[in-house]
CSV table of C-alpha atoms in Angstrom, one decimal:
chain,number,residue,atom,x,y,z
A,898,MET,CA,72.7,78.6,106.6
A,899,GLU,CA,76.3,77.9,105.8
A,900,LYS,CA,78.2,75.5,108.1
A,901,GLU,CA,81.8,76.5,107.8
A,902,PRO,CA,81.4,80.2,108.5
A,903,HIS,CA,79.6,79.2,111.8
A,904,LYS,CA,82.4,76.9,112.7
A,905,GLN,CA,85.0,79.6,111.9
A,906,LEU,CA,83.0,82.1,114.0
A,907,TYR,CA,82.9,79.8,116.9
A,908,ARG,CA,86.6,78.9,116.8
A,909,HIS,CA,87.3,82.6,116.6
A,910,TRP,CA,85.3,83.2,119.7
A,911,LEU,CA,87.2,80.5,121.6
A,912,ALA,CA,90.5,82.0,120.6
A,913,ALA,CA,89.5,85.6,121.4
A,914,HIS,CA,87.9,84.7,124.8
A,915,PRO,CA,90.1,82.1,126.5
A,916,ASP,CA,89.2,83.3,130.0
A,917,ASP,CA,85.4,83.4,129.6
A,918,LEU,CA,84.9,79.7,129.9
A,919,SER,CA,85.9,77.4,132.7
A,920,ARG,CA,88.5,74.7,131.8
A,921,VAL,CA,85.7,72.1,131.8
A,922,ASP,CA,83.4,74.1,129.7
A,923,SER,CA,86.1,75.1,127.3
A,924,LYS,CA,86.9,71.4,126.6
A,925,ARG,CA,83.3,70.6,126.2
A,926,ALA,CA,82.8,73.5,123.8
A,927,ASP,CA,85.8,72.6,121.7
A,928,ALA,CA,84.6,69.0,121.5
A,929,ALA,CA,81.2,70.1,120.6
A,930,VAL,CA,82.5,71.9,117.4
A,931,ASP,CA,84.4,68.8,116.3
A,932,SER,CA,81.8,66.1,117.1
A,933,LEU,CA,78.9,67.8,115.3
A,934,THR,CA,78.9,70.9,113.1
A,935,PHE,CA,78.0,74.0,114.9
A,936,THR,CA,75.0,74.5,112.7
A,937,GLU,CA,73.6,71.1,113.4
A,938,ARG,CA,74.0,71.5,117.2
A,939,LEU,CA,72.4,74.9,117.0
A,940,SER,CA,69.4,73.7,115.1
A,941,GLU,CA,69.0,70.6,117.4
A,942,GLY,CA,69.2,72.2,120.8
A,943,GLY,CA,69.9,75.9,120.6
A,944,VAL,CA,73.1,77.7,121.6
A,945,GLY,CA,73.3,76.0,125.0
A,946,THR,CA,73.7,72.7,123.3
A,947,ALA,CA,76.0,74.0,120.6
A,948,VAL,CA,78.5,75.4,123.0
A,949,GLY,CA,78.3,72.5,125.4
A,950,GLY,CA,78.3,74.6,128.6
A,951,LEU,CA,78.6,78.3,127.7
A,952,THR,CA,78.4,80.4,130.9
A,953,ARG,CA,75.2,82.2,131.6
A,954,ARG,CA,77.1,85.5,131.7
A,955,GLN,CA,78.1,85.0,128.0
A,956,LEU,CA,74.5,84.1,127.1
A,957,LEU,CA,73.3,87.3,128.7
A,958,LEU,CA,75.9,89.3,126.9
A,959,ALA,CA,74.7,87.7,123.7
A,960,GLY,CA,71.3,89.2,124.3
A,961,GLY,CA,68.0,88.1,125.8
A,962,GLY,CA,69.2,85.8,128.5
A,963,SER,CA,67.9,82.8,126.7
A,964,ALA,CA,70.1,79.9,125.7
A,965,ALA,CA,68.6,79.9,122.2
A,966,ALA,CA,68.9,83.7,121.8
A,967,ALA,CA,72.4,84.4,120.5
A,968,LEU,CA,76.1,83.6,120.8
A,969,VAL,CA,78.8,86.3,121.1
A,970,VAL,CA,81.6,85.1,118.7
A,971,GLY,CA,84.7,87.3,118.8
A,972,GLY,CA,83.4,90.7,117.6
A,973,SER,CA,80.2,89.1,116.2
A,974,VAL,CA,76.8,87.9,117.2
A,975,LEU,CA,75.6,84.6,115.9
A,976,SER,CA,71.8,84.3,116.1
A,977,ASP,CA,68.8,82.9,114.5
A,978,ASP,CA,66.8,85.9,115.9
A,979,PRO,CA,67.3,89.1,113.8
A,980,SER,CA,66.4,91.1,116.9
A,981,ALA,CA,69.5,89.9,118.6
A,982,LYS,CA,71.7,91.3,115.9
A,983,SER,CA,74.0,94.1,117.1
A,984,GLY,CA,74.5,95.6,113.6
A,985,GLY,CA,72.1,96.6,110.9
A,986,GLY,CA,69.8,99.6,110.9
A,987,THR,CA,70.6,103.0,112.1
A,988,ASN,CA,72.2,103.1,115.5
A,989,ALA,CA,70.4,105.5,117.8
A,990,ASN,CA,73.7,106.7,119.2
A,991,SER,CA,75.1,107.7,115.8
A,992,GLU,CA,75.7,111.4,115.2
A,993,THR,CA,74.1,111.8,111.8
A,994,GLY,CA,76.5,113.2,109.2
A,995,VAL,CA,79.7,113.0,111.3
A,996,ILE,CA,81.0,109.9,109.5
A,997,THR,CA,79.6,110.7,106.1
A,998,SER,CA,81.1,114.2,106.1
A,999,ALA,CA,84.4,113.3,107.7
A,1000,PRO,CA,87.4,115.1,106.2
A,1001,ILE,CA,89.8,113.2,104.0
A,1002,PRO,CA,93.4,113.9,103.2
A,1003,GLU,CA,94.0,116.4,100.3
A,1004,SER,CA,95.8,113.7,98.3
A,1005,PRO,CA,93.8,110.5,99.1
A,1006,SER,CA,95.5,108.5,96.3
A,1007,GLU,CA,98.6,108.6,98.5
A,1008,PHE,CA,96.8,106.4,101.1
A,1009,ARG,CA,96.5,102.7,100.4
A,1010,TYR,CA,93.6,102.3,102.9
A,1011,ALA,CA,90.6,104.5,103.5
A,1012,THR,CA,91.6,107.4,105.7
A,1013,MET,CA,89.9,110.3,107.3
A,1014,GLY,CA,91.5,113.4,108.8
A,1015,SER,CA,94.5,115.5,107.9
A,1016,ALA,CA,97.6,114.1,106.3
A,1017,ASP,CA,99.5,116.3,108.8
A,1018,ALA,CA,98.0,114.6,111.9
A,1019,GLU,CA,100.8,113.4,114.0
A,1020,VAL,CA,98.8,110.4,115.3
A,1021,THR,CA,97.1,107.8,113.1
A,1022,VAL,CA,94.7,105.4,114.6
A,1023,THR,CA,94.1,102.2,112.6
A,1024,TYR,CA,90.7,100.6,112.9
A,1025,PHE,CA,90.7,96.9,112.0
A,1026,GLY,CA,87.1,95.8,111.2
A,1027,SER,CA,85.1,93.5,109.1
A,1028,TRP,CA,82.3,94.5,106.8
A,1029,LYS,CA,80.5,91.3,108.0
A,1030,CYS,CA,81.0,91.8,111.8
A,1031,PRO,CA,77.8,93.1,113.5
A,1032,TYR,CA,79.9,94.5,116.4
A,1033,CYS,CA,81.8,96.5,113.9
A,1034,ALA,CA,78.5,97.9,112.7
A,1035,GLN,CA,77.7,98.8,116.3
A,1036,PHE,CA,81.0,100.6,116.7
A,1037,SER,CA,81.0,102.2,113.2
A,1038,THR,CA,77.5,103.6,113.6
A,1039,GLY,CA,77.9,104.6,117.2
A,1040,MET,CA,81.1,105.3,119.1
A,1041,LEU,CA,83.1,106.0,116.0
A,1042,SER,CA,81.2,109.2,115.3
A,1043,GLN,CA,82.0,110.5,118.7
A,1044,LEU,CA,85.8,109.8,118.2
A,1045,VAL,CA,85.6,111.5,114.8
A,1046,ALA,CA,83.9,114.6,116.3
A,1047,ASP,CA,86.3,114.8,119.2
A,1048,TYR,CA,89.6,113.9,117.6
A,1049,VAL,CA,89.5,113.7,113.8
A,1050,GLU,CA,87.6,116.9,113.0
A,1051,PRO,CA,89.9,119.0,115.2
A,1052,GLY,CA,92.9,117.6,113.4
A,1053,ASP,CA,94.4,115.7,116.4
A,1054,ILE,CA,94.3,112.3,114.7
A,1055,ALA,CA,93.8,110.6,111.3
A,1056,LEU,CA,91.9,107.4,111.3
A,1057,GLU,CA,92.5,104.5,108.9
A,1058,PHE,CA,90.1,101.7,108.2
A,1059,ARG,CA,91.5,98.3,107.3
A,1060,ASP,CA,89.1,95.5,106.5
A,1061,LEU,CA,90.0,92.1,108.0
A,1062,ALA,CA,88.7,90.1,105.0
A,1063,TYR,CA,91.1,87.3,105.8
A,1064,PHE,CA,92.2,85.8,109.1
A,1065,GLY,CA,95.1,83.4,109.3
A,1066,GLY,CA,95.1,83.4,105.5
A,1067,GLU,CA,91.4,82.2,105.2
A,1068,PRO,CA,88.3,84.3,104.5
A,1069,PHE,CA,87.1,85.9,107.8
A,1070,LEU,CA,83.4,85.6,108.7
A,1071,GLY,CA,82.4,83.8,105.5
A,1072,PRO,CA,83.7,83.1,102.0
A,1073,ASP,CA,82.1,86.3,100.7
A,1074,ALA,CA,84.1,88.5,103.1
A,1075,PRO,CA,86.9,89.3,100.6
A,1076,ALA,CA,84.3,90.6,98.1
A,1077,ALA,CA,83.2,93.2,100.6
A,1078,GLY,CA,86.8,94.1,101.2
A,1079,GLN,CA,87.4,94.5,97.4
A,1080,ALA,CA,84.3,96.7,97.2
A,1081,GLY,CA,85.4,99.0,100.0
A,1082,LEU,CA,88.9,99.6,98.5
A,1083,ALA,CA,87.4,100.1,95.1
A,1084,VAL,CA,85.2,102.9,96.4
A,1085,TRP,CA,88.2,104.4,98.2
A,1086,ASN,CA,90.4,104.4,95.1
A,1087,ALA,CA,87.8,105.4,92.6
A,1088,GLU,CA,85.7,107.9,94.5
A,1089,PRO,CA,87.4,108.7,97.9
A,1090,ALA,CA,85.1,111.6,98.6
A,1091,SER,CA,82.2,109.2,98.8
A,1092,TYR,CA,84.0,106.5,100.7
A,1093,TRP,CA,82.9,107.4,104.3
A,1094,ALA,CA,79.3,107.8,103.2
A,1095,PHE,CA,79.6,104.3,101.7
A,1096,HIS,CA,81.2,103.0,104.9
A,1097,GLU,CA,78.4,104.3,107.1
A,1098,TYR,CA,75.7,103.1,104.8
A,1099,VAL,CA,76.9,99.6,104.6
A,1100,PHE,CA,77.2,99.2,108.3
A,1101,GLN,CA,73.8,100.8,108.9
A,1102,ASN,CA,72.3,98.3,106.5
A,1103,GLN,CA,74.5,95.3,107.2
A,1104,PRO,CA,72.7,92.0,106.6
A,1105,PRO,CA,73.1,89.1,109.1
A,1106,GLU,CA,76.7,87.8,109.1
A,1107,ARG,CA,75.5,84.2,108.7
A,1108,GLU,CA,74.3,85.1,105.2
A,1109,GLN,CA,76.6,85.2,102.2
A,1110,TRP,CA,75.4,88.7,101.2
A,1111,ALA,CA,78.6,90.3,99.9
A,1112,THR,CA,78.0,89.7,96.2
A,1113,ALA,CA,79.0,92.0,93.4
A,1114,ASP,CA,75.4,92.9,92.8
A,1115,LYS,CA,74.8,93.7,96.5
A,1116,MET,CA,77.9,95.8,96.9
A,1117,VAL,CA,77.1,97.8,93.8
A,1118,GLN,CA,73.6,98.3,95.2
A,1119,PHE,CA,75.1,99.5,98.5
A,1120,ALA,CA,77.4,101.9,96.6
A,1121,ARG,CA,74.6,103.4,94.6
A,1122,SER,CA,72.4,103.8,97.6
A,1123,ALA,CA,75.2,105.5,99.4
A,1124,GLY,CA,75.6,108.1,96.7
A,1125,VAL,CA,78.7,106.7,94.9
A,1126,SER,CA,78.4,107.9,91.3
A,1127,GLU,CA,80.8,105.5,89.6
A,1128,THR,CA,80.0,101.9,90.6
A,1129,ASP,CA,81.6,100.0,87.8
A,1130,PRO,CA,84.9,99.9,89.7
A,1131,VAL,CA,83.2,98.1,92.5
A,1132,ARG,CA,82.0,95.3,90.3
A,1133,THR,CA,85.3,95.1,88.4
A,1134,ALA,CA,87.3,94.9,91.7
A,1135,ILE,CA,85.3,92.0,92.9
A,1136,GLN,CA,85.3,90.2,89.6
A,1137,GLU,CA,89.1,90.6,89.2
A,1138,ASN,CA,90.2,90.6,92.8
A,1139,GLN,CA,92.1,93.8,92.3
A,1140,TYR,CA,92.9,94.5,95.9
A,1141,THR,CA,93.8,91.1,97.2
A,1142,ASP,CA,97.4,92.1,98.0
A,1143,ALA,CA,96.1,95.0,100.2
A,1144,LEU,CA,93.6,92.7,102.0
A,1145,ARG,CA,96.3,90.0,102.6
A,1146,ALA,CA,98.6,92.7,104.0
A,1147,THR,CA,95.9,93.6,106.5
A,1148,ASP,CA,95.6,90.0,107.6
A,1149,SER,CA,99.4,90.0,108.2
A,1150,ALA,CA,99.3,93.4,110.0
A,1151,ALA,CA,96.5,92.1,112.3
A,1152,GLU,CA,98.5,89.0,113.2
A,1153,ASN,CA,101.7,91.1,113.8
A,1154,ASN,CA,99.8,93.3,116.2
A,1155,GLY,CA,98.1,90.4,118.1
A,1156,ILE,CA,94.6,91.2,116.8
A,1157,SER,CA,92.2,88.2,116.9
A,1158,SER,CA,88.8,89.8,116.9
A,1159,THR,CA,87.0,92.8,115.6
A,1160,PRO,CA,86.5,95.7,116.0
A,1161,ALA,CA,90.0,96.6,117.2
A,1162,LEU,CA,91.9,99.9,117.2
A,1163,LEU,CA,95.6,100.2,117.0
A,1164,ILE,CA,96.7,103.3,118.9
A,1165,ASP,CA,100.4,104.1,119.2
A,1166,GLY,CA,101.3,100.4,119.3
A,1167,THR,CA,98.5,99.3,121.6
A,1168,THR,CA,95.5,97.4,120.5
A,1169,ILE,CA,92.1,97.6,122.1
A,1170,ASN,CA,88.5,96.6,121.4
A,1171,PRO,CA,86.7,100.0,121.8
A,1172,LEU,CA,83.3,98.4,122.6
A,1173,GLY,CA,83.0,98.5,126.4
A,1174,ASN,CA,86.3,100.2,126.7
A,1175,GLY,CA,85.4,103.8,125.8
A,1176,ASP,CA,87.3,105.5,128.5
A,1177,ARG,CA,90.4,103.5,128.0
A,1178,THR,CA,90.2,104.1,124.2
A,1179,ARG,CA,90.0,107.8,124.8
A,1180,GLN,CA,92.9,107.8,127.2
A,1181,LEU,CA,95.1,105.9,124.8
A,1182,ILE,CA,94.3,108.4,122.0
A,1183,GLU,CA,94.9,111.4,124.3
A,1184,ASP,CA,98.2,109.9,125.5
A,1185,ALA,CA,99.3,109.3,121.9
A,1186,ILE,CA,98.4,112.9,121.1
A,1187,GLY,CA,100.2,114.2,124.1
A,1188,SER,CA,103.4,112.3,123.3
A,1189,ASN,CA,103.7,113.6,119.8
C-alpha cells in the first residue's frame, strides 16, 4: 500500500469537502495527516482514527456505517475492503452497448481529446475524470450511458472526456495515473473507433485506486481485452510520454474551471459533479441546448 497516494487522496478530500467537517474536526483531521502518515493511522485504528473525527454521515456515505469500512475522498473511495469500492465490475445500471457503440465525429483526428457525438453538435459537455477514480467508474458505467442515450445519440450534444492525470502539477490519485492517461489518448489517436469500448472496459474492470495498476503491460492488456486491434501505440505512448502536453493542459483547464474533484462535468461554463445531482445535470444540459 503506497503512502503518498493515500495522503494526496485525503488532502484532496479535505479541499473538495470544506463544509462536511466541523471546524474542530477539520483541524483534527488535517493534523492527523501531518502527525502520522494516513496509511499508518489507517492500519493502526481504522478510518475513524485516521481522520481524527470524521462525521458519521461521511462514514455512512463511504459505505457500511463502520468506522473501518471506507473513506470518501473527493470523487474516490479509499478502503481496505474491496466490497466498499464504488468502481470495478459491471454496474447494474449500465445500459449495455450504449457507451461502446457511441457515435464519434467523422474526422476524429481533429479532436485532441476523446469525443463522442456529432461534430455539428452546438453543445459540447466536457467530462473531467480519472482512470483511477472509482466514482468515475460508477458514473462512467452508470449515469453516463443514460446521458449518451438521451442527448448524444439524438445529436443534441457532443461529449468530450479529459483525464485528470495531474492535479496542481502532480500526478493525481497515484504516480501511475499519467500512464493511464497516456494509454487512453493513445487509443483515441491510433484507433478512435475502439476508444469508447476501451473506456467502458477499463472502468468496468478498474482495480482499487490504492494500487499502482496503470502499468504499460496492464494498459495493453486492457486494450486487447476491449477489442483494440493495435496495442503497440499504447505501450509506446506510456514509454515515451507522448501525450504529456495534453494531460498537462487538462490539469490547467480543470484549475481554470474550479474543478477540484472527479467526476466533474463542464456544461456551458458551469461545473457539476453528476453523482447525486442527476436532475440538476440534466437541467444544465437542457438549458445549454435551449440557448444554442
